[in-house]
Coordinates of C-alpha atoms and ligand atoms in Angstrom, one line a residue:
M1 CA 0.6 -0.2 -0.1
E2 CA 0.8 3.4 -1.0
L3 CA 1.2 5.5 2.4
S4 CA 0.9 9.1 2.3
K5 CA 4.1 11.0 4.3
E6 CA 1.2 12.0 7.7
E7 CA 0.3 8.0 7.5
Q8 CA 3.3 6.7 7.3
A9 CA 4.3 9.2 10.5
M10 CA 1.1 7.6 11.7
L11 CA 2.5 3.8 11.7
A12 CA 5.7 5.1 12.7
G13 CA 4.4 5.8 15.4
E14 CA 4.8 9.3 16.0
Q15 CA 1.0 9.9 16.6
G16 CA 1.2 8.4 19.8
K17 CA 0.5 4.7 20.4
A18 CA -3.1 4.2 19.7
T19 CA -2.6 6.4 16.8
Q20 CA 0.1 4.1 15.6
K21 CA -2.0 1.2 16.2
A22 CA -5.1 2.8 14.5
M23 CA -2.7 3.0 11.4
E24 CA -1.4 -0.5 12.1
I25 CA -4.7 -1.6 11.6
L26 CA -6.0 -0.2 8.7
V27 CA -2.8 -1.5 6.3
A28 CA -3.9 -4.7 7.8
L29 CA -7.4 -4.0 6.8
G30 CA -6.2 -2.4 3.5
T31 CA -3.9 -5.5 2.4
I32 CA -5.6 -8.0 3.0
Y33 CA -8.6 -6.8 0.7
G34 CA -5.6 -5.4 -1.6
A35 CA -6.0 -1.2 -1.0
Q36 CA -4.2 0.7 -3.3
R37 CA -4.2 3.9 -0.5
M38 CA -5.8 5.5 2.4
I39 CA -8.4 8.0 2.0
P40 CA -9.8 10.5 4.3
V41 CA -13.0 10.2 5.9
T42 CA -15.2 13.0 7.6
S43 CA -17.7 11.0 9.6
V44 CA -17.2 8.2 11.6
Q45 CA -20.5 5.9 13.3
I46 CA -18.5 3.7 16.1
A47 CA -20.7 0.1 16.9
G48 CA -19.6 -2.7 19.5
V49 CA -20.4 -0.2 22.6
S50 CA -22.1 -2.4 24.6
Y51 CA -21.2 -3.9 27.7
D52 CA -22.7 -7.0 26.5
N53 CA -20.8 -7.5 23.5
L54 CA -17.8 -5.9 24.1
G55 CA -16.6 -8.1 27.6
E56 CA -13.7 -7.1 29.3
A57 CA -11.5 -7.4 27.0
G58 CA -13.0 -4.9 24.5
L59 CA -13.2 -2.4 27.5
H60 CA -9.5 -3.0 27.8
F61 CA -8.7 -2.4 24.7
L62 CA -10.8 0.9 24.5
S63 CA -8.8 1.5 27.9
E64 CA -5.7 1.2 26.2
M65 CA -6.9 3.1 23.9
A66 CA -7.9 6.1 25.5
E67 CA -4.9 6.3 27.8
G68 CA -2.7 6.4 24.4
G69 CA -3.4 9.2 23.3
G70 CA -6.5 8.1 20.7
R71 CA -8.4 11.4 19.7
A72 CA -11.1 11.3 17.1
R73 CA -10.1 13.9 13.9
V74 CA -14.3 13.7 12.3
L75 CA -17.3 13.5 13.5
T76 CA -17.2 10.3 15.4
T77 CA -20.8 9.2 16.3
L78 CA -21.4 6.3 18.2
N79 CA -24.0 3.2 18.3
P80 CA -26.6 2.3 21.0
A81 CA -24.9 1.5 24.1
G82 CA -26.0 -1.7 26.9
M83 CA -28.8 0.5 29.1
D84 CA -30.3 4.2 29.5
V85 CA -27.7 5.9 30.3
E86 CA -30.3 7.5 32.5
N87 CA -33.0 5.2 32.9
W88 CA -31.7 2.0 33.6
Q89 CA -32.9 0.8 36.3
A90 CA -36.3 1.5 35.6
L91 CA -35.3 -0.9 32.2
G92 CA -34.0 -3.5 35.4
I93 CA -30.1 -2.7 34.4
A94 CA -28.1 -4.2 36.8
A95 CA -25.5 -1.8 39.0
D96 CA -23.0 -4.2 37.9
F97 CA -23.9 -4.0 34.4
A98 CA -23.8 -0.7 34.5
E99 CA -21.0 0.2 36.2
K100 CA -19.2 -2.1 32.8
Q101 CA -21.1 0.1 30.5
T102 CA -20.1 3.9 31.8
Q103 CA -16.6 2.9 32.0
V104 CA -17.3 1.4 27.6
I105 CA -18.8 4.7 27.4
D106 CA -16.2 7.3 29.5
A107 CA -13.6 5.5 27.2
F108 CA -15.1 6.6 24.1
A109 CA -16.2 10.4 25.7
R110 CA -12.3 10.7 26.3
M111 CA -11.1 10.4 22.9
N112 CA -13.9 12.4 21.8
V113 CA -16.0 10.7 20.5
L114 CA -19.2 11.7 20.9
T115 CA -21.6 9.5 23.1
T116 CA -24.5 10.0 21.2
C117 CA -25.8 6.1 21.1
T118 CA -28.3 4.9 18.7
C119 CA -28.2 3.4 15.7
T120 CA -29.8 6.4 13.6
P121 CA -27.0 8.2 13.6
Y122 CA -28.2 10.4 10.2
L123 CA -31.2 11.6 12.3
S124 CA -28.7 13.1 14.7
G125 CA -26.1 15.3 13.8
N126 CA -23.9 12.5 11.2
L127 CA -25.4 12.8 8.3
P128 CA -23.3 12.5 5.1
H129 CA -23.6 13.7 1.9
F130 CA -23.7 12.4 -1.4
G131 CA -20.2 10.4 -2.2
E132 CA -18.8 12.2 0.9
H133 CA -15.9 9.1 2.2
V134 CA -16.5 7.8 5.8
A135 CA -15.7 4.8 8.2
W136 CA -18.9 3.6 9.6
A137 CA -19.8 0.2 11.5
E138 CA -23.6 -0.8 12.5
S139 CA -24.8 -2.7 9.4
S140 CA -28.7 -0.5 9.2
A141 CA -26.9 2.5 8.7
V142 CA -24.1 1.6 6.7
C143 CA -26.4 0.2 5.0
F144 CA -28.7 3.4 4.5
A145 CA -25.6 5.6 4.0
N146 CA -24.7 4.2 1.0
S147 CA -28.0 3.9 -0.4
V148 CA -30.4 6.1 0.7
L149 CA -27.8 9.3 0.7
G150 CA -24.7 8.1 -1.5
A151 CA -22.5 8.4 0.6
R152 CA -19.7 5.6 0.7
S153 CA -18.5 3.4 3.7
N154 CA -17.9 0.1 3.7
R155 CA -18.8 -2.4 6.7
E156 CA -16.6 -1.4 9.3
G157 CA -16.1 -3.6 12.4
G158 CA -16.2 -1.7 15.7
P159 CA -11.9 -1.7 15.9
S160 CA -11.4 -0.9 12.4
A161 CA -14.0 2.5 12.8
L162 CA -12.1 3.5 15.8
A163 CA -9.1 3.1 13.6
A164 CA -10.7 5.5 11.1
A165 CA -11.9 7.8 13.7
L166 CA -8.3 8.2 15.4
T167 CA -6.1 8.3 12.6
G168 CA -9.5 10.2 10.3
H169 CA -8.1 8.1 7.4
T170 CA -9.3 4.1 6.1
A171 CA -8.3 2.1 3.7
A172 CA -9.7 2.9 -0.3
Y173 CA -11.4 -0.4 -1.1
G174 CA -14.8 -2.5 -1.3
M175 CA -17.9 0.3 -1.3
H176 CA -15.4 3.6 -2.3
L177 CA -14.6 2.3 -5.5
D178 CA -17.4 2.8 -8.4
Q179 CA -16.6 -0.6 -9.2
N180 CA -17.9 -2.3 -6.5
R181 CA -21.3 -0.4 -6.7
V182 CA -22.8 -1.3 -9.6
P183 CA -25.6 -3.5 -9.3
Q184 CA -25.7 -7.0 -10.0
L185 CA -28.9 -7.8 -10.3
T186 CA -32.1 -6.4 -10.9
F187 CA -35.3 -7.3 -8.2
D188 CA -38.8 -6.6 -9.5
I189 CA -41.3 -5.9 -6.4
Y190 CA -44.8 -6.8 -7.4
V191 CA -46.0 -5.8 -4.2
D192 CA -47.9 -3.0 -2.6
L193 CA -45.9 -2.4 0.4
Q194 CA -47.1 -0.7 3.6
G195 CA -45.3 -0.2 6.5
N196 CA -42.1 -0.6 8.4
D197 CA -42.4 -5.0 8.2
D198 CA -43.0 -5.2 4.9
F199 CA -40.3 -3.1 3.9
G200 CA -38.7 -5.1 6.4
A201 CA -39.5 -8.7 5.5
L202 CA -38.7 -7.7 1.8
G203 CA -35.2 -7.2 3.0
R204 CA -34.9 -10.2 4.5
V205 CA -36.8 -12.3 1.2
I206 CA -34.1 -9.9 -1.1
G207 CA -31.3 -10.4 1.4
E208 CA -31.8 -14.7 1.5
Y209 CA -31.8 -14.2 -2.0
L210 CA -28.5 -12.6 -2.1
Q211 CA -26.4 -15.1 0.9
A212 CA -27.1 -18.0 -1.7
L213 CA -25.8 -16.4 -4.4
E214 CA -21.9 -16.2 -4.5
G215 CA -20.0 -13.0 -5.2
I216 CA -23.6 -10.8 -6.1
S217 CA -24.5 -8.7 -3.1
V218 CA -25.7 -4.7 -4.7
P219 CA -29.4 -5.2 -5.7
F220 CA -31.3 -3.5 -8.8
I221 CA -35.1 -2.8 -7.0
R222 CA -38.1 -2.1 -9.5
G223 CA -41.2 -0.9 -8.4
V224 CA -41.2 0.3 -5.0
G225 CA -43.8 3.1 -5.8
D226 CA -42.5 5.4 -2.8
A227 CA -40.9 4.8 0.4
T228 CA -40.4 6.9 3.8
L229 CA -36.9 7.9 5.6
E230 CA -39.0 5.2 8.0
Q231 CA -39.4 2.2 5.8
L232 CA -36.3 3.0 4.2
K233 CA -34.3 2.7 7.7
S234 CA -36.6 -0.7 8.2
F235 CA -35.8 -1.9 4.3
S236 CA -31.9 -1.3 5.3
A237 CA -31.2 -2.5 8.6
S238 CA -33.0 -5.8 7.3
L239 CA -31.3 -6.0 4.3
A240 CA -27.7 -6.2 6.0
T241 CA -29.2 -8.4 8.3
Y242 CA -29.9 -11.2 5.7
G243 CA -28.2 -10.2 2.9
G244 CA -25.3 -9.0 4.7
T245 CA -26.2 -6.1 2.2
A246 CA -23.9 -2.6 2.5
L247 CA -25.8 -0.6 -0.8
F248 CA -28.5 -1.3 -2.6
H249 CA -30.4 1.0 -5.6
M250 CA -34.3 1.8 -5.4
E251 CA -35.5 3.6 -8.9
H252 CA -37.1 6.5 -8.3
I253 CA -35.5 7.0 -5.0
T254 CA -32.4 6.0 -4.2
P255 CA -29.8 8.9 -5.8
E256 CA -27.6 6.4 -7.6
A257 CA -30.1 4.4 -9.1
S258 CA -30.8 6.9 -11.9
Q259 CA -26.5 5.9 -12.9
F260 CA -27.2 2.7 -13.8
S261 CA -29.3 0.2 -16.6
P262 CA -31.1 -2.9 -14.5
P263 CA -29.2 -5.8 -14.5
E264 CA -30.9 -8.6 -17.0
P265 CA -32.2 -11.0 -16.2
S266 CA -34.6 -10.2 -13.2
V267 CA -35.9 -11.6 -10.3
T268 CA -39.4 -11.5 -9.0
I269 CA -40.9 -10.8 -5.9
T270 CA -44.8 -11.5 -5.8
R271 CA -46.9 -11.2 -2.7
G272 CA -46.7 -14.9 -1.7
D273 CA -43.1 -14.4 -1.0
L274 CA -43.4 -10.9 1.7
A275 CA -46.2 -13.4 3.5
A276 CA -43.5 -16.1 3.3
A277 CA -41.2 -14.6 5.1
K278 CA -43.4 -12.8 7.6
A279 CA -45.0 -16.3 8.5
A280 CA -40.9 -17.2 9.2
L281 CA -40.4 -14.0 11.0
T282 CA -43.1 -14.8 14.2
S283 CA -42.8 -17.8 15.8
G284 CA -44.9 -16.7 18.7
D285 CA -48.8 -15.9 20.3
A286 CA -48.9 -12.4 20.0
G287 CA -51.4 -12.6 22.7
E288 CA -49.0 -14.4 25.2
A289 CA -45.9 -12.4 24.7
D290 CA -44.6 -10.2 27.5
F291 CA -42.2 -7.9 25.5
V292 CA -43.2 -5.3 22.7
S293 CA -40.3 -3.3 21.3
L294 CA -41.2 -0.5 19.0
G295 CA -37.4 1.3 17.6
C296 CA -34.9 -1.3 15.9
P297 CA -33.3 1.3 14.2
H298 CA -34.0 3.8 16.0
L299 CA -37.2 5.5 16.1
S300 CA -37.5 8.9 14.5
I301 CA -39.6 11.7 16.2
K302 CA -42.4 11.6 14.1
E303 CA -42.5 7.6 14.9
I304 CA -42.7 8.3 18.5
A305 CA -45.7 11.4 18.3
R306 CA -47.8 8.4 16.6
I307 CA -46.5 6.1 19.4
A308 CA -48.3 8.5 21.6
E309 CA -50.7 9.2 19.6
L310 CA -51.8 5.8 20.4
L311 CA -51.6 5.4 23.8
E312 CA -53.2 8.7 25.3
G313 CA -55.4 7.6 28.0
K314 CA -54.7 3.8 27.7
Q315 CA -52.6 1.6 29.5
V316 CA -50.2 -0.7 28.5
V317 CA -50.7 -4.4 29.8
K318 CA -47.6 -5.5 28.9
E319 CA -43.2 -4.5 29.4
F320 CA -43.1 -1.6 26.4
W321 CA -39.9 0.1 25.6
I322 CA -39.1 2.6 23.0
T323 CA -35.6 2.6 21.3
T324 CA -34.2 6.2 20.2
A325 CA -31.5 8.6 20.6
R326 CA -31.9 10.6 23.1
P327 CA -30.9 13.9 21.4
T328 CA -34.9 12.5 20.1
K329 CA -36.3 11.5 23.7
Q330 CA -35.6 15.5 23.9
I331 CA -37.7 16.5 21.4
A332 CA -40.3 14.1 22.3
D333 CA -39.8 15.1 25.8
R334 CA -40.4 19.1 24.9
M335 CA -43.2 18.0 22.9
G336 CA -45.2 16.3 25.8
Y337 CA -44.9 13.0 23.8
T338 CA -42.5 11.2 26.7
A339 CA -45.6 12.1 28.8
M340 CA -48.2 10.8 27.2
I341 CA -46.6 7.3 26.5
E342 CA -44.7 7.3 30.0
A343 CA -48.2 8.2 31.9
S344 CA -49.2 4.7 29.3
G345 CA -46.6 2.7 31.4
A346 CA -44.6 2.3 28.5
K347 CA -40.7 2.8 28.9
F348 CA -38.2 5.2 27.2
A349 CA -35.3 2.8 26.6
A350 CA -32.9 5.9 25.2
D351 CA -29.3 5.2 24.5
T352 CA -29.8 1.5 24.4
C353 CA -32.1 -1.2 22.3
C354 CA -33.9 -4.7 22.6
V355 CA -30.6 -6.2 20.9
V356 CA -27.8 -4.8 22.3
A357 CA -29.5 -4.6 25.9
P358 CA -28.0 -8.1 28.6
I359 CA -31.5 -9.3 28.6
K360 CA -31.3 -12.3 27.3
G361 CA -34.1 -14.9 28.1
R362 CA -35.6 -12.4 30.6
F363 CA -39.0 -13.3 28.2
K364 CA -41.0 -15.2 26.2
A365 CA -41.5 -13.1 23.0
L366 CA -41.0 -10.6 21.9
V367 CA -44.1 -8.6 18.8
T368 CA -42.1 -5.7 16.9
D369 CA -42.4 -4.4 14.1
S370 CA -38.4 -5.0 13.5
A371 CA -37.9 -7.8 10.8
K372 CA -34.0 -7.4 12.2
A373 CA -34.5 -6.7 15.4
C374 CA -36.5 -10.5 14.6
Y375 CA -33.1 -12.1 13.5
Y376 CA -31.3 -11.2 17.0
A377 CA -34.4 -11.6 19.0
A378 CA -34.6 -15.5 18.5
G379 CA -30.9 -15.7 17.8
K380 CA -29.2 -13.5 20.7
N381 CA -32.2 -13.2 23.2
Q382 CA -33.7 -16.9 23.0
F383 CA -37.0 -14.8 22.4
Q384 CA -39.7 -16.1 20.2
T385 CA -40.9 -13.6 18.0
I386 CA -44.0 -11.8 16.1
L387 CA -43.8 -9.6 13.2
K388 CA -46.5 -6.5 13.3
P389 CA -47.9 -3.6 11.4
F390 CA -46.2 -0.6 13.9
D391 CA -49.7 0.2 15.5
E392 CA -50.6 -3.5 15.9
V393 CA -47.5 -4.1 17.2
V394 CA -48.8 -0.3 19.9
L395 CA -51.8 -2.7 20.5
A396 CA -50.4 -5.4 21.1
A397 CA -49.0 -3.7 24.3
L398 CA -52.2 -3.0 24.9
G399 CA -53.5 -6.4 24.9
E400 CA -56.0 -5.0 22.5
P401 CA -56.7 -7.7 20.0
R402 CA -55.4 -6.9 16.4
V403 CA -56.8 -5.2 13.9
E404 CA -57.3 -8.3 10.9
M405 CA -55.4 -6.9 7.8
E406 CA -56.1 -7.9 4.1
P407 CA -55.3 -11.6 3.6
Ligands
LIG1 FE1 -30.1 -0.2 16.4 FE2 -30.1 -2.1 18.1 FE3 -31.5 -2.7 15.9 S1 -28.5 -1.4 18.0 S2 -30.9 -1.2 14.2 S3 -31.6 -0.7 17.6 S4 -30.6 -4.1 16.4

């Protein structure tokens, strides 16, 4: 790899031990992936924040990097932690876990990382523009950034994202290069998509299709009439989870789609495919579920407003977590949504989510609108899962009979 004078100085340890370690990580990755050079990045999103995933070894690594003088050189934000930083007791988080989680967050703060603790950094001030090179971890956010924003990021891991933050660089390979952003397979969608659950189910269908094909990872998607920000974040999360996908093009919706002709032949996705994916994501009964959560990826303020509207004057009968970024919750506080939601007995779980919190085995079955949450709830936390449309998830928390949907 060709390194600039500044990059060589970092590698030689002239800018401190942590920066040296960071550059070593980037050079090793660049070498593995055949990068010719480094490129500067303008923002970083770091994942691997929950102490539940990091453990003692991860905390030790972060503390060492902070003590070694590591400081973020570019805008750097943080993924959800294992707890609501301000309200962990109400969520049943153990005090010893909270202490370790606090040490993790403090280590990041010492490195000038903004402790935003959200997987939707683009809703909290980390919003790269078209063509901007960034280094993000958190697969859902990477897929959203590449596809919906037209920024350029590989799917970084926790250490490589931190390394990019501490050096302001990343190795130029993968999604940073034009040739890897060309769509490889067209999907024609012959189904009317409604809510987050539909978009999540579509992500699963396309993701699993791509997983089965070697070397095909960038889909071109036709036939989706329109999509909201919330639906696109749900789709990005699901496609990244089930397909390992970092980039999709959606005709008339994502910014790079018009640069390409849809590759031939195409795969047709029907209502039956979507129904089968939804059925596969549901392994329990909503009536018997003991846990309800919305906010995977983290909720937008528009979604929180809708929850407040549905819960106003009512009482939930199940444990119901509303997961979002702290800044979004602060808007909800100001607008009175928080008071309405909390009066119902539902709980805000800001800074965290139902996947990264240490709740394995604590509940029997989760009701959610998120295909990604279903995947991890079943795999990591060993819950049964029930995928439902957004409004019906709220109804499930209220113990109200479900709204019958068209077959
Ligand atoms: Fe975000 Fe947690 Fe889902 S990090 S994408 S809410 S699994």
